[in-house]
Structures are given as C-alpha cells and as structure tokens.
XYZ file of C-alpha atoms in Angstrom:
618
model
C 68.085 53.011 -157.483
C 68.596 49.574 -157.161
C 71.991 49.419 -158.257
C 73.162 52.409 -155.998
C 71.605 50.025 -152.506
C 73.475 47.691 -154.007
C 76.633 49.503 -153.988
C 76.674 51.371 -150.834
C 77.007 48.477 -148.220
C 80.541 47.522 -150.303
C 81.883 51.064 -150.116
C 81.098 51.186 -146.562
C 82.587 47.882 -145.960
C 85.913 48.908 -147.596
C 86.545 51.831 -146.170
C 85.972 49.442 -142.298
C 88.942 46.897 -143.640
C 90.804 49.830 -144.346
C 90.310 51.843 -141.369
C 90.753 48.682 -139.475
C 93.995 47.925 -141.420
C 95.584 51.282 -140.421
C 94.965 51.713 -136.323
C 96.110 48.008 -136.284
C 99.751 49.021 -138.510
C 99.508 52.191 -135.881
C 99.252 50.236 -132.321
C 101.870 47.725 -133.587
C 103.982 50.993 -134.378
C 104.056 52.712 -131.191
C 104.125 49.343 -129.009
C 107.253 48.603 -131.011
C 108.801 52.139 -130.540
C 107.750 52.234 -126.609
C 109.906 48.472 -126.559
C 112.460 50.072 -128.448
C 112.890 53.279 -126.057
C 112.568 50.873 -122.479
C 115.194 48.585 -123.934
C 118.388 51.843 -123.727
C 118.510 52.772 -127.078
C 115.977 55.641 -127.529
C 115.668 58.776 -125.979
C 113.402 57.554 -123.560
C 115.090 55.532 -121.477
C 114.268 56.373 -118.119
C 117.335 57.906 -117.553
C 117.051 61.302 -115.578
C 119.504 63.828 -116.987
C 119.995 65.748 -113.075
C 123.169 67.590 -114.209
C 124.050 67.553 -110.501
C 128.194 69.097 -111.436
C 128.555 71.798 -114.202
C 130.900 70.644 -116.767
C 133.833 72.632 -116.114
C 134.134 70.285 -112.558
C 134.814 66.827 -112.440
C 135.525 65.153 -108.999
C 136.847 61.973 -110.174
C 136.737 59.853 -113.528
C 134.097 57.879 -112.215
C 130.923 57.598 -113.604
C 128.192 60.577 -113.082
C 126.270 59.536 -109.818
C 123.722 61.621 -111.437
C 123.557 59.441 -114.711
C 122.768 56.713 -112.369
C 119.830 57.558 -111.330
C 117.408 55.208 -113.207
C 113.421 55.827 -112.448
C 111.463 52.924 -114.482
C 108.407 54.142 -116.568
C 105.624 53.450 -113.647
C 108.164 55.649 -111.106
C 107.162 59.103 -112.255
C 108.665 62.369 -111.029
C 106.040 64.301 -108.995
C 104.731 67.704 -109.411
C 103.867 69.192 -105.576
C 101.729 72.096 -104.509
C 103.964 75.024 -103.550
C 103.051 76.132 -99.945
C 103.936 79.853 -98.873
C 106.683 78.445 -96.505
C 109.638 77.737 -96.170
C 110.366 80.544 -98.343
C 114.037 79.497 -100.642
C 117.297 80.609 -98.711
C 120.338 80.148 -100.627
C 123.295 79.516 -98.414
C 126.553 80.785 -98.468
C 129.717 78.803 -98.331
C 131.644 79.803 -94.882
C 135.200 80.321 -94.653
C 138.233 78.365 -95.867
C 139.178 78.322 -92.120
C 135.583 76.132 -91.263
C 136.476 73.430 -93.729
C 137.167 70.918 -90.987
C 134.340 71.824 -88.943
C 133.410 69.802 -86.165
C 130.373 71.763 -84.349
C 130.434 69.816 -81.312
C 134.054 69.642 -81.301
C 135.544 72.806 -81.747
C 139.152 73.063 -80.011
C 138.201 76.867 -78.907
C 135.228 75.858 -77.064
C 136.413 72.466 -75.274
C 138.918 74.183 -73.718
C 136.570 75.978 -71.481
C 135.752 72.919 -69.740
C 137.211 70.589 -67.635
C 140.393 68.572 -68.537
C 139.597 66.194 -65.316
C 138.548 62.702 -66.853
C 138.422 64.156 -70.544
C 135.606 66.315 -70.191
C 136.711 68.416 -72.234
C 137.224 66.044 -75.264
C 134.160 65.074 -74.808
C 130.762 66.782 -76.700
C 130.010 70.150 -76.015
C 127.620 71.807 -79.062
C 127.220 75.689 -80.025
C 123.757 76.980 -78.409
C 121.544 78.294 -81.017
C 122.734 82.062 -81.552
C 126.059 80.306 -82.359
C 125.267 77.634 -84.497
C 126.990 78.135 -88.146
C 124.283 78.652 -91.340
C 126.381 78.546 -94.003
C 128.138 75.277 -96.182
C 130.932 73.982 -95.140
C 133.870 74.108 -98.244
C 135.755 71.070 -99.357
C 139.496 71.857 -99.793
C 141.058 73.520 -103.117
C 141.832 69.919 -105.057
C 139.504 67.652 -103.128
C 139.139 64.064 -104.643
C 136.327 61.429 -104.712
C 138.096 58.548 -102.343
C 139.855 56.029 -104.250
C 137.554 52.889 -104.064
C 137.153 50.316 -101.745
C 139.780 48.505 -100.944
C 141.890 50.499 -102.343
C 141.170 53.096 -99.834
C 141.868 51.330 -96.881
C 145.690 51.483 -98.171
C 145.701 55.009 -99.750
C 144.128 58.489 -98.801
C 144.327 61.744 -101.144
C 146.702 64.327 -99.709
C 144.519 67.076 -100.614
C 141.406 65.782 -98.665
C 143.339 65.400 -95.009
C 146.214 67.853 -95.789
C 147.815 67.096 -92.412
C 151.233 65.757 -92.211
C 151.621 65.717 -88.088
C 150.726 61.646 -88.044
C 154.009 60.836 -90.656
C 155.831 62.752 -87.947
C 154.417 61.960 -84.704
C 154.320 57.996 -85.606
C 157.108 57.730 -88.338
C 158.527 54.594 -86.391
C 155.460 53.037 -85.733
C 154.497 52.192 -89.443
C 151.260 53.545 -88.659
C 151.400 56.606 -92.356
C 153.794 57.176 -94.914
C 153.737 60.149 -97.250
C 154.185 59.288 -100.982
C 154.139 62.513 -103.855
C 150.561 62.920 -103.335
C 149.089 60.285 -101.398
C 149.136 58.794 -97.569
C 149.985 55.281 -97.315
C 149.070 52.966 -94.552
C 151.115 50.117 -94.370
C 149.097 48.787 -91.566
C 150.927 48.650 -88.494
C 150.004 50.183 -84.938
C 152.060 50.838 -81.945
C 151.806 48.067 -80.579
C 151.760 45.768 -83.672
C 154.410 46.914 -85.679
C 154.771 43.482 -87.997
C 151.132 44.560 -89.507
C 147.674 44.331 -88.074
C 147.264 40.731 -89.873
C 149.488 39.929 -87.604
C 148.251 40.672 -84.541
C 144.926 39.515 -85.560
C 145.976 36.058 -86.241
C 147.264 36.303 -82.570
C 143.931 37.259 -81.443
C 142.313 34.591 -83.276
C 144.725 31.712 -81.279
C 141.806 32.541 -78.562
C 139.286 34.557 -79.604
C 137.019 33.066 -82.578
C 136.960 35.897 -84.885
C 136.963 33.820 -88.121
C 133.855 31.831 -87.593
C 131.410 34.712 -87.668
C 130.972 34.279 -83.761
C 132.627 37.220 -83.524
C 130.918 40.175 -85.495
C 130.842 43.754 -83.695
C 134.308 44.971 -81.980
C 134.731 48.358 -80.583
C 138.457 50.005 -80.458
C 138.889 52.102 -77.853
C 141.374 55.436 -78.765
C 141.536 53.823 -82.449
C 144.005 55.793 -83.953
C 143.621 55.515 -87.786
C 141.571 52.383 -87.369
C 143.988 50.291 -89.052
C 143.014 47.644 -86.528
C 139.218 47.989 -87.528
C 140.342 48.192 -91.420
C 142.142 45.077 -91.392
C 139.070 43.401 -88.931
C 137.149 44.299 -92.015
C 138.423 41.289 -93.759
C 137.522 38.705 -91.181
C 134.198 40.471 -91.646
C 134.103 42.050 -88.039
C 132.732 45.726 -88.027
C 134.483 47.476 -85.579
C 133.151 50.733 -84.375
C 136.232 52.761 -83.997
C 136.539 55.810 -81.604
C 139.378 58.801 -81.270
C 139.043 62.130 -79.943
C 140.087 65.254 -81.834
C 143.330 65.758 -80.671
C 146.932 67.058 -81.064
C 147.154 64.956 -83.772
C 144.392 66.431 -86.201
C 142.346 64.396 -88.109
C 142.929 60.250 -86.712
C 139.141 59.541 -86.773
C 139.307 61.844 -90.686
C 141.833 59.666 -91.861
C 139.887 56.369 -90.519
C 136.921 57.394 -92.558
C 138.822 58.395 -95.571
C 140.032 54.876 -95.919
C 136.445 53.542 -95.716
C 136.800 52.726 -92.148
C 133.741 53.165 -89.464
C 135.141 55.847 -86.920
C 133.868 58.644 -84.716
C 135.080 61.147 -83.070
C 134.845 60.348 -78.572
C 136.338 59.993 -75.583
C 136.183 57.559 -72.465
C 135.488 60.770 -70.274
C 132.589 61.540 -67.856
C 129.660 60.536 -69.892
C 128.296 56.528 -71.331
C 129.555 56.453 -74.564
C 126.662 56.195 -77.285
C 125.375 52.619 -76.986
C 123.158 50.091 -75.419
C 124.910 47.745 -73.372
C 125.964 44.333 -74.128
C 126.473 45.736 -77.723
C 130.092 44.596 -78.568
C 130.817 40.689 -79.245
C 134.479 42.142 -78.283
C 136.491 45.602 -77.240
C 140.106 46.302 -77.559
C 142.500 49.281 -76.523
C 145.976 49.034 -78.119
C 148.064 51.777 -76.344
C 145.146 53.443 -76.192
C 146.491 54.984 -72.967
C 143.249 54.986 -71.223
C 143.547 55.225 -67.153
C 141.816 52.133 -66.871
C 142.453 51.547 -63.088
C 141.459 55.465 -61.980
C 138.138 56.261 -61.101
C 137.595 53.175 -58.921
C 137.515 51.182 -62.858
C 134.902 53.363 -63.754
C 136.280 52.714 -67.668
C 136.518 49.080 -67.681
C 132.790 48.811 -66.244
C 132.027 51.221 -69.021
C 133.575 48.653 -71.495
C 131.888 45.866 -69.697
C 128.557 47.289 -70.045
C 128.938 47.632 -74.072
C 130.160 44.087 -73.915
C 128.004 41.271 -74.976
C 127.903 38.132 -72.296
C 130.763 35.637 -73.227
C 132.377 38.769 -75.035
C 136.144 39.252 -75.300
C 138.588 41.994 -73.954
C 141.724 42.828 -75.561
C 144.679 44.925 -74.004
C 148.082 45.473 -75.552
C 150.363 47.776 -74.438
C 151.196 49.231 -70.721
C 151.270 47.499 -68.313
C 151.073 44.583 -70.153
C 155.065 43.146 -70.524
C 156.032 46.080 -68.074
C 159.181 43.987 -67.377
C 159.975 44.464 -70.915
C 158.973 48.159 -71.700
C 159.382 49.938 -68.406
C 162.249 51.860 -69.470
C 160.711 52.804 -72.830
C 157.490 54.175 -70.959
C 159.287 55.867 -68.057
C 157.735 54.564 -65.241
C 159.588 52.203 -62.442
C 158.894 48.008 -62.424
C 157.082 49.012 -58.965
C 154.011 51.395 -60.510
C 153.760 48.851 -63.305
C 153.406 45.972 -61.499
C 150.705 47.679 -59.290
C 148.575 48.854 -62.270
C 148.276 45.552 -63.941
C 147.534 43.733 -60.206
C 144.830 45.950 -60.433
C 143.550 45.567 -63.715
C 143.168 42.144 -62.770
C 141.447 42.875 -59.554
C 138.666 44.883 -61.466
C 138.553 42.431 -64.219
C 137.801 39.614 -61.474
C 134.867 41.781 -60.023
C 133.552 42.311 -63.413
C 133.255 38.477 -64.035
C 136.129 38.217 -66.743
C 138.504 35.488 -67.104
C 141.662 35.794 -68.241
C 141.933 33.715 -71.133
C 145.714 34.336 -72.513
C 148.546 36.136 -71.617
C 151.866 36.783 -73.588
C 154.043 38.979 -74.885
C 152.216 42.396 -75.618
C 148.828 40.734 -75.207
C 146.348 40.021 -72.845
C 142.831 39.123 -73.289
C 139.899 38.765 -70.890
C 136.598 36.920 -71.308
C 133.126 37.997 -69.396
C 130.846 35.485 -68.154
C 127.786 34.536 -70.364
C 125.321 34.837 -67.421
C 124.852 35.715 -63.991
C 124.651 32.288 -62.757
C 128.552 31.801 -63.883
C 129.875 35.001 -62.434
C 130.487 34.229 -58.508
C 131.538 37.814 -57.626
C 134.100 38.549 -54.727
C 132.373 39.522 -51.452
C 134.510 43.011 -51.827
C 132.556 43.506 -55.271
C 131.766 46.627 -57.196
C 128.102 48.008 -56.832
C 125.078 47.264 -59.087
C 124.367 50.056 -61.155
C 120.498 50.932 -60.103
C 119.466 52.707 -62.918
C 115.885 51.483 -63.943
C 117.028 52.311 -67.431
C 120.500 51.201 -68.416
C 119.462 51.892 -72.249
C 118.972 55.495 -71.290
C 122.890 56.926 -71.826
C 122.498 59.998 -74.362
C 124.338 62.446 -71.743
C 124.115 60.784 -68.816
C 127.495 60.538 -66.418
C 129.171 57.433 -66.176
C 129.269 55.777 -62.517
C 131.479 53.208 -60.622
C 129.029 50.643 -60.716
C 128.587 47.261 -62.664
C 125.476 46.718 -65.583
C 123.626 43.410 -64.039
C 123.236 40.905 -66.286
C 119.440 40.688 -68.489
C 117.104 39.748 -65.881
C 115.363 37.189 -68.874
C 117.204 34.595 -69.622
C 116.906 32.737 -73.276
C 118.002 32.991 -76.881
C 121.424 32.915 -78.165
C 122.747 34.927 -80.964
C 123.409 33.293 -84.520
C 126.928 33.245 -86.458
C 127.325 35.992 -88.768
C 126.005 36.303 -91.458
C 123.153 34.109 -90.117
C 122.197 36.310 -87.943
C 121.450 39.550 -90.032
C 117.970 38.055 -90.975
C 117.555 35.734 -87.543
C 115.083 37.226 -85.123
C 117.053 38.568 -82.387
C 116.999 37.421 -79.370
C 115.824 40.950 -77.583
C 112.830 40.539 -80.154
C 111.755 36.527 -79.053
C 112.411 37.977 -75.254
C 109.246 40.633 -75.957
C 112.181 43.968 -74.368
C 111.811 45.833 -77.206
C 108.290 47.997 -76.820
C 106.150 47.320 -79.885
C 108.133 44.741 -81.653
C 107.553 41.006 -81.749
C 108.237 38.428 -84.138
C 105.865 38.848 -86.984
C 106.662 42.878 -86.674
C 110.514 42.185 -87.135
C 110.028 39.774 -90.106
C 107.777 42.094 -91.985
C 110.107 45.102 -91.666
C 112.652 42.734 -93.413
C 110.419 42.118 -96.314
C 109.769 45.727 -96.537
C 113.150 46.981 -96.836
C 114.216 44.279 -98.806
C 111.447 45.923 -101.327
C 112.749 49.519 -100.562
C 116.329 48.841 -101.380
C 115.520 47.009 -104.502
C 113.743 49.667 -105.766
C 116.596 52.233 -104.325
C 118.702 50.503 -106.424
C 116.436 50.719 -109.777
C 116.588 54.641 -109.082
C 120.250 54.861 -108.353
C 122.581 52.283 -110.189
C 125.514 52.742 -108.087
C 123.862 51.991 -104.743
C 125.436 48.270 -103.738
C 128.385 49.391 -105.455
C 131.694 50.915 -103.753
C 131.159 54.581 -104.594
C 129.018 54.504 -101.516
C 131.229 53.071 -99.127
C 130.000 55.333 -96.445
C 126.856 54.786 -95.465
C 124.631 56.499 -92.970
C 120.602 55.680 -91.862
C 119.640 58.521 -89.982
C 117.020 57.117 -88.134
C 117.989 53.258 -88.713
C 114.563 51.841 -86.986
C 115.722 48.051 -86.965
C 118.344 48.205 -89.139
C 115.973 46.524 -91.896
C 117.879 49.573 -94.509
C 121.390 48.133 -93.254
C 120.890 44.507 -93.763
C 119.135 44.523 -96.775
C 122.349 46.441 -98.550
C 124.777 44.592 -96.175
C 127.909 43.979 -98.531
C 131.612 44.010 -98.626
C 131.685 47.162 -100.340
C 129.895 48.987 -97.961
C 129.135 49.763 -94.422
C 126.215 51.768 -92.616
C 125.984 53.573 -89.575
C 122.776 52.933 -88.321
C 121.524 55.918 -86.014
C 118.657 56.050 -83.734
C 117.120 59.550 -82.412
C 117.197 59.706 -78.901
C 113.800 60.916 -79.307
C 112.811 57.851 -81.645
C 111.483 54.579 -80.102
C 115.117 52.199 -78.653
C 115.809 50.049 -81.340
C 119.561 50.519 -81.606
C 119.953 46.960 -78.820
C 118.172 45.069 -81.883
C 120.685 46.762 -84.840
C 123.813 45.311 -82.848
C 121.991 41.802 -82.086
C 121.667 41.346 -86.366
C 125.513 42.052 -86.389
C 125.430 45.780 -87.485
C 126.864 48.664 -86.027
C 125.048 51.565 -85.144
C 124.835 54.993 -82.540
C 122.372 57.060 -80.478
C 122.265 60.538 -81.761
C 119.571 63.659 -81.475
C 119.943 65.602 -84.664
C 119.170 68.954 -83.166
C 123.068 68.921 -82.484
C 125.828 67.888 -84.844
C 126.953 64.330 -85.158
C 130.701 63.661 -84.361
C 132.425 63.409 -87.370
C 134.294 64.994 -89.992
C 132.589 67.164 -92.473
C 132.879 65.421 -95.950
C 132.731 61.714 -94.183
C 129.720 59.764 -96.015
C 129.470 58.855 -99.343
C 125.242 57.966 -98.936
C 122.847 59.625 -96.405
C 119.876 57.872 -96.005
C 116.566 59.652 -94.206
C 113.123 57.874 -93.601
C 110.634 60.137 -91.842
C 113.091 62.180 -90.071
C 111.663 65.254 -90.810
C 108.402 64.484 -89.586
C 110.157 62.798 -86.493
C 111.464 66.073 -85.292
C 108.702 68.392 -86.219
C 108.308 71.241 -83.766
C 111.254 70.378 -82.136
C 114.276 72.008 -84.534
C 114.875 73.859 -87.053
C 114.904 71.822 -90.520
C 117.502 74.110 -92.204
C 119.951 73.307 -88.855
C 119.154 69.638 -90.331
C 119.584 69.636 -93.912
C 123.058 71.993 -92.931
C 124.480 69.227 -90.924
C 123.884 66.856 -93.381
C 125.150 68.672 -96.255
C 128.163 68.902 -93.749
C 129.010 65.446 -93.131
C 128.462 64.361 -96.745
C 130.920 64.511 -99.372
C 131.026 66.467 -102.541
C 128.960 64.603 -105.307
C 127.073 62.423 -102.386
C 123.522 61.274 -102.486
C 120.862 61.543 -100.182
C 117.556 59.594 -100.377
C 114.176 60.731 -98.133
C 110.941 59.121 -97.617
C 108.579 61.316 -95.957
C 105.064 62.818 -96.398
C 105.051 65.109 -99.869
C 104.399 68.682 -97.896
C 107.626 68.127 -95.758
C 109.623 67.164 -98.413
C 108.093 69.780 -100.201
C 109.740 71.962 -97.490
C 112.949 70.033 -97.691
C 113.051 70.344 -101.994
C 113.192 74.425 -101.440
C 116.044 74.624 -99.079
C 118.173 71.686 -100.730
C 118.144 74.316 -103.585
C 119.788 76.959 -101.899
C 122.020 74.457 -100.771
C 123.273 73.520 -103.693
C 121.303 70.054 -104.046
C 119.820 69.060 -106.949
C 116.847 67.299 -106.179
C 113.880 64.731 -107.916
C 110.792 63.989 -106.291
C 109.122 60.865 -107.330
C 106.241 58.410 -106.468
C 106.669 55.847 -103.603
C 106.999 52.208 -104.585
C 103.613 51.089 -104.633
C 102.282 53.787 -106.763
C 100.974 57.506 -106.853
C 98.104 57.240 -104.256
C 100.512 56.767 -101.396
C 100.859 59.613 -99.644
C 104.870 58.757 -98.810
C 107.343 59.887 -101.323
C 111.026 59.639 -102.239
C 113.350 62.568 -102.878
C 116.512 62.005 -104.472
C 119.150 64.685 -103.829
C 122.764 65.341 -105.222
C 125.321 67.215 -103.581
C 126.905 69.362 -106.290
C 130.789 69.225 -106.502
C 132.190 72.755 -105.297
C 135.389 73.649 -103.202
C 136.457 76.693 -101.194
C 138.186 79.393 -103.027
C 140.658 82.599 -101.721
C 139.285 83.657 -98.760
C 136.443 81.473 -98.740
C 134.181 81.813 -101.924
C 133.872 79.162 -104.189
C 135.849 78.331 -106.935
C 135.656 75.005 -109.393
C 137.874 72.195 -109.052
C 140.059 70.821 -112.174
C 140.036 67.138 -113.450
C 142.550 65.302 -111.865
C-alpha cells in the first residue's frame, strides 16, 4: 500500500516532463515552419496565384502583374455576403471596327454639329439608348508598351497601326517608320533641330530648370514630343489634340508615356480651374488666336497661373521670313501679330523675348501690377469662375484672386507644402491640419498598395489615373520619374482639382456618367476610391466599370476602396468583364467597414470579325 503512494506521484510527474517536453519541441516546430514560409521559400508565401492571362497568351516578357500581387499574412482575402443584385452579365467583345473607340468623339456624330469655332471637335457623348455595352478589343498583335523611357522614343506598330503622321509630317522629323516600330526623333514643326533644342531656348527666359516652373499646358500638341522631352526638366505638361484627319496624335502621345487628351479650343472652357498652368505654349498649333474678339488667349490666360509664361512659335511670328511658305501676304501677317500684341497688353502680359520663331509673353503676378488700357477687355462676372464643366467660353478677362497672400514653392517642394488656396481658407472644408492629415493617410495607403502589388512605383504603370483624385494625396505620395497620374475630380465631387495643380500635379474635371476623352487602351493603373458610392443613384455602374475597362490596357490593374456591398456589386460584373478580381481587408484591419478590390484586366484581342482570339508571344 505504502509502496504503491509512494510510487504514483513519480509516474505522474514523468509523464508532466514529458508531456511538457513534447508541446514545447511542437510550438518551436511550427513557429520555425511559419518563419520559414513568410521568409519566400515555402508554399505560403503570401503570394496570390490570380492567373489573370491563360497560358497560351503572353502580352510581353515582363513579369506576371498578377504574380505581383503580394497580400502580407494580417491582409486576408475577404469572403462577402452575396446580395440578389446585380445579377452576373458577361459582356461581349464589340466589333473589330470599335477598337479605337472614342464615345464622346465619334467622327459620325461630330459632324452633325457645328464646324463654327470647333464645335464640332469638341465633346458631344451618345445619349443612353446609344451608349455601347460591350468590351472594346485590342488589335490582333497588341503589345505591352516598351518601358519608360524607352517609350517616349519608340511605339509598337501594331498598337497605333496608322501610318498617315510618317506621311503627313515626313519633313518635319516629327515619326519615322522602322520594320515594326514608330520612331520619334523628337522634332516638331516648328523645332526641327529637336525639342531639347527649343527648350534650352525657352529656358534663356523662362526658368524651367529650377522647379519654378512645374505644370505647362500645350495647346494642339501634336504627338506631345514637346511635353515628352519637358518631362526631363521635370515639367508635366498636360497635352491637348483633337481627333482629327490625322488619326490617333493624342494615341500616339500616350503610347509613349506622355500625358495627352483628346480637346479643342472651341466654344466651351477647357477642363480646368483657372490660374492652373505655371506656363502654356502653342507651336503651330494654328489656333485663331486673334478671332472671337481674343476669346482664346483669355481662355489661356485664365488657366495661367499669375507671373506665368506664354509661348508662341510659329505664324505670325517671323512672318517676314515665312510668308511665302504659309501663303498669306506681309500685310495680313503683320496685322495678326499687331493684334496679338494688342490682346496680350489688355490681358496684362509682357513681352519678355522675341526672336526668330519665338515669342514669349509673361502675365502679371497681381492686380496691383497690371495697369490695364482704358479700351480694356471686360471682367468676366461669373460668381463662379471654377464652375467650367460645359459652360461656353466668353470674351471677357478672369480677375485676379480677390485674397491676396501665399506664394507657391519650387518643385518638388511643393508637392507636400500646404498650398496656398488651402492657408487662404477658398477651398470649402479644407484647412491646414485637414490637408496635412490626408498626406499622412495616403502616404499609408500607397505603402500598403505597394505591399499588395510589387510593380506599383515601378514603370509598368506609367499611366496612371485617380478617378476621383480628392487632393491629389494618391498622386504625390507615388510621384516618381517613372510614372505620371491624371488626377480627376467629379464634377459632382467637392472642387479640389485648384489644390492638385498648386502641389505641382496635373489633373482634369470629368463626370463619369459620360466617357473620358481618350483612347481606349491608354492607362496602365486605374485607381478608384469611393467612386461608386459617389455616383450612387445617379448612373449606371456597368456604364462605369465599361468605360474603364475601355481606357485601360490589356493586363492593367485597377485598385477600389469602397464599402464591401458596392464592391460586392462591382466583384460580379468585373467577372463578366473579364477581370479577375481579390477582395481583401482594408489597412487597419477586418472591422473596417472599407475594403480594397484588386482587379486584373485579362489579356485578349479582337479576332475575324470581332470575336476574340489569343495573342502569340512576341
């Protein structure tokens, strides 16, 4: 009896060590296989597998953007309730005949309008019964854009097969064809020795290598080899063309990796705030800058910042030289440019330089420093002169900001700098504190963006678009070289778009209900905060998610943040667009109602006769 007491407390003891001994050995086990797996070399890597091409197609030889996408162990993918609606659509691909689509574009319908003062270059959008529900086709052979820089030199043939431009401007060094490829050697009408070289004339008087000098529009750009080669003094220029006889100018600008849209100095503002534009240039853009009592040039001057700079090269400037090239007598010359000046001088611009092919104007910094002629332009009385989405353009001059204060920064100091609308209190709802916290956030955002999606910073995305760009907080925190965004603001969202082009960014008004003017196939990286729950009730989602799909290129990526139901909604008809989507847990953890969807745009081109067929390696 005593013996087995004894005993018993031993056994017992033993069999603890042991125990003990073995969920110890098992714990150090599985932490040391969970390091093993986060550190790349397991199978559980974090690495989501979203086979986003079939094998048989492959765009390019660069890396899988879907291989990219890297979601860390506390960024889970979500599982959603399914609601009843939408219910999946899948869309068909339209016609090999829609693959350059422009909805508000369309050659056919412009021509009903106007051609008095471009009207009919300018927007006009299908009404609803017209509108096109089906996926635009990239071209038989369509390539992934060579990369940045690269690109600004070189376009694929078989993404902009038109060959009118080689023609049209084969004196003008503007494109060459070689086997395959376009080349741009970089030259313009009127700068045939190479845009370098006109823009180290510009600089002689215009300080454009300081950072000063940051936003520049181009009026009638051409292929934006002006605002390709600004690129490297690191101006963005926002480049404009319409769709004309020549094709595809503003396609080619964007293939290259160059900002562009499609418009027209017409009837209407063009789509931005004023004093926007540190300086604005038209080389032989062959604007009628003196008709319409200088409705154009006020137009210019009300996009131009105070102490901005105006550049204009070709006729009349050096008419004594060129008259006989252009075909117009030394008398209706000499008379254009006298009056060029005279509107200039009523505008409050100084002529600054003068020679050969170039002139270039300067606008007053403030009111105080403009002494207008008594024979002055009018005032334009609008009580809103932000409010230009549509609205007709009038002979009339944009005062000068009523509150006087704050200077801009150089570039790049000024990306993070609070702009000086901000400090002056005219943006509604934003104040100092407001715009420095935004920064923080989206510094956070993009980090993490770039923890889901490896090549995001890198130039795969060189095209960049923020559909509803708030204060440009998504723009500056992934400014870069190897990149550029279009920042867009609804017309129906609160006006932020003045404080984008204060931090040195570029950006556009735009109401999404309609199609944006570009290209299909044009952007590389959509991205979409809140958008959906922006313009609830007032379109149709599908008409959304179809435009987007249209503007962005084969194998492109689109990031949304939005409430889980809508993009709930937005998962089920990405599918039946060919998107292949992951849903996953906002930054700050599962309780927050926000998510992030990650969507791929599979690779897939236009067949015969307009079904799809897959592309071959190149």
């Amino acid at each position: 009896m005593s013996s087995t007491k004894n005993t018993s407390p031993l056994k017992n003891q033993t069999r603890t060590s042991i125990y003990i001994i073995i969920v110890t050995g098992l714990c150090c086990f599985f932490y040391l296989l969970g390091a093993w797996q986060r550190s790349g070399f397991g199978k559980g890597d974090g690495v989501i597998a979203m086979e986003a091409v079939t094998k048989q197609t492959q765009c390019t030889n660069t890396t899988h953007i879907v291989t990219n996408l890297d979601f860390e162990p506390h960024h889970k993918t979500v599982k959603i309730p399914q609601r009843a609606n939408p219910k999946p659509v899948m869309f068909k691909p339209c016609g090999i005949k829609y693959k350059d689509y422009t909805p508000c574009h369309e050659q056919k319908r412009a021509m009903k309008f106007p051609r008095e003062n471009m009207v009919y270059r300018e927007r006009h959008c299908p009404p609803e019964n017209e509108k096109l529900r089906c996926l635009i086709p990239a071209p038989k052979g369509y390539k992934t854009p060579f990369p940045w820089p690269k690109s600004r030199d070189y376009v694929h043939y078989s993404n902009v097969p038109f060959k009118s431009l080689t023609v049209a401007k084969a004196g003008q060094n503007w494109v060459k064809f070689q086997g395959d490829v376009f080349n741009f050697p970089g030259g313009g009408t009127m700068f045939p020795q190479g845009a370098d070289a006109y823009i180290n004339e510009l600089a002689k008087v215009i300080p454009i290598k300081d950072g000063s000098v940051r936003t520049a529009l181009d009026t009638g750009c051409g292929v934006a080899s002006w605002g390709a080669y600004m690129l490297k003094k690191n101006v963005l220029t926002m480049s404009f063309a319409p769709r004309d006889v020549h094709e595809a100018q503003v396609q080619f600008a964007l293939e290259r990796g160059v900002p562009a849209i499609i418009g027209v100095l017409g009837s209407i503002h063009l789509p931005y705030p004023p004093r926007a534009f540190d300086m604005a240039q038209c080389s032989r853009c062959l604007i009628p800058w003196t008709s319409n009592e200088g409705m154009y040039l006020m137009e210019v001057d009300r996009v131009l910042r105070p102490g901005g700079y105006w550049v204009l090269s070709g006729p009349p400037i050096n008419w004594k030289t060129y008259y006989k090239t252009w075909k117009r007598s030394k008398k209706e010359l000499k008379a254009e440019q006298r009056k060029i000046e005279e509107i200039a001088e009523s505008l409050c611009w100084e002529k600054k330089y003068e020679k050969g092919d170039i002139a270039i104007w300067r606008k007053k910094t403030n009111d105080r420093s403009c002494k207008r002629p008594s024979s002055s332009v009018k005032t334009c009385k609008g009580k809103d002169n932000d409010d230009v989405w549509y609205k007709p353009m009038e002979a009339c001059v944009t005062p000068f900001p009523k509150v006087s204060g704050g200077e801009l920064k150089k570039f790049p100091e000024r990306l993070f700098s609070v702009p000086p609308c901000v400090t002056k209190g005219l943006v509604e709802g934003v104040n100092t504190e407001s715009y420095q916290e935004d920064n923080k956030l989206w510094k956070k955002r993009v980090s993490n963006y770039k923890r889901i999606n490896r090549l995001i910073g890198s130039s795969r995305y060189r095209n960049v678009m923020d559909i509803n760009a708030g204060l440009g907080g998504f723009a500056a925190a992934l400014e870069s070289p190897k990149s550029w965004v279009m920042n867009v603001v609804p017309t129906i969202a609160k006006n932020t778009l003045s404080v984008v082009f204060e931090r040195g960014l570029i950006g556009i008004y735009h109401d999404w209900c309609e199609g944006f003017s570009t290209y299909p196939r044009t952007y590389d990286l959509i991205h979409a905060s809140n958008v959906f729950s922006l313009y609830k009730n007032r379109c149709n989602v599908e008409d959304i998610l179809l435009e987007m799909d249209r503007i962005l290129r084969p194998e492109g990526t689109v990031i949304f943040r939005d409430e889980v139901d809508v993009l709930n909604d937005v998962r089920k008809i990405a599918k039946g667009m060919r998107w292949e989507t992951k849903l996953m847990d906002h930054e700050d953890g599962p309780l927050v109602p926000e998510k992030i969807l990650v969507a791929v745009k599979k690779y897939w081109v236009a067949g015969d006769g307009g079904s799809v067929g897959n592309s071959t390696s190149p």
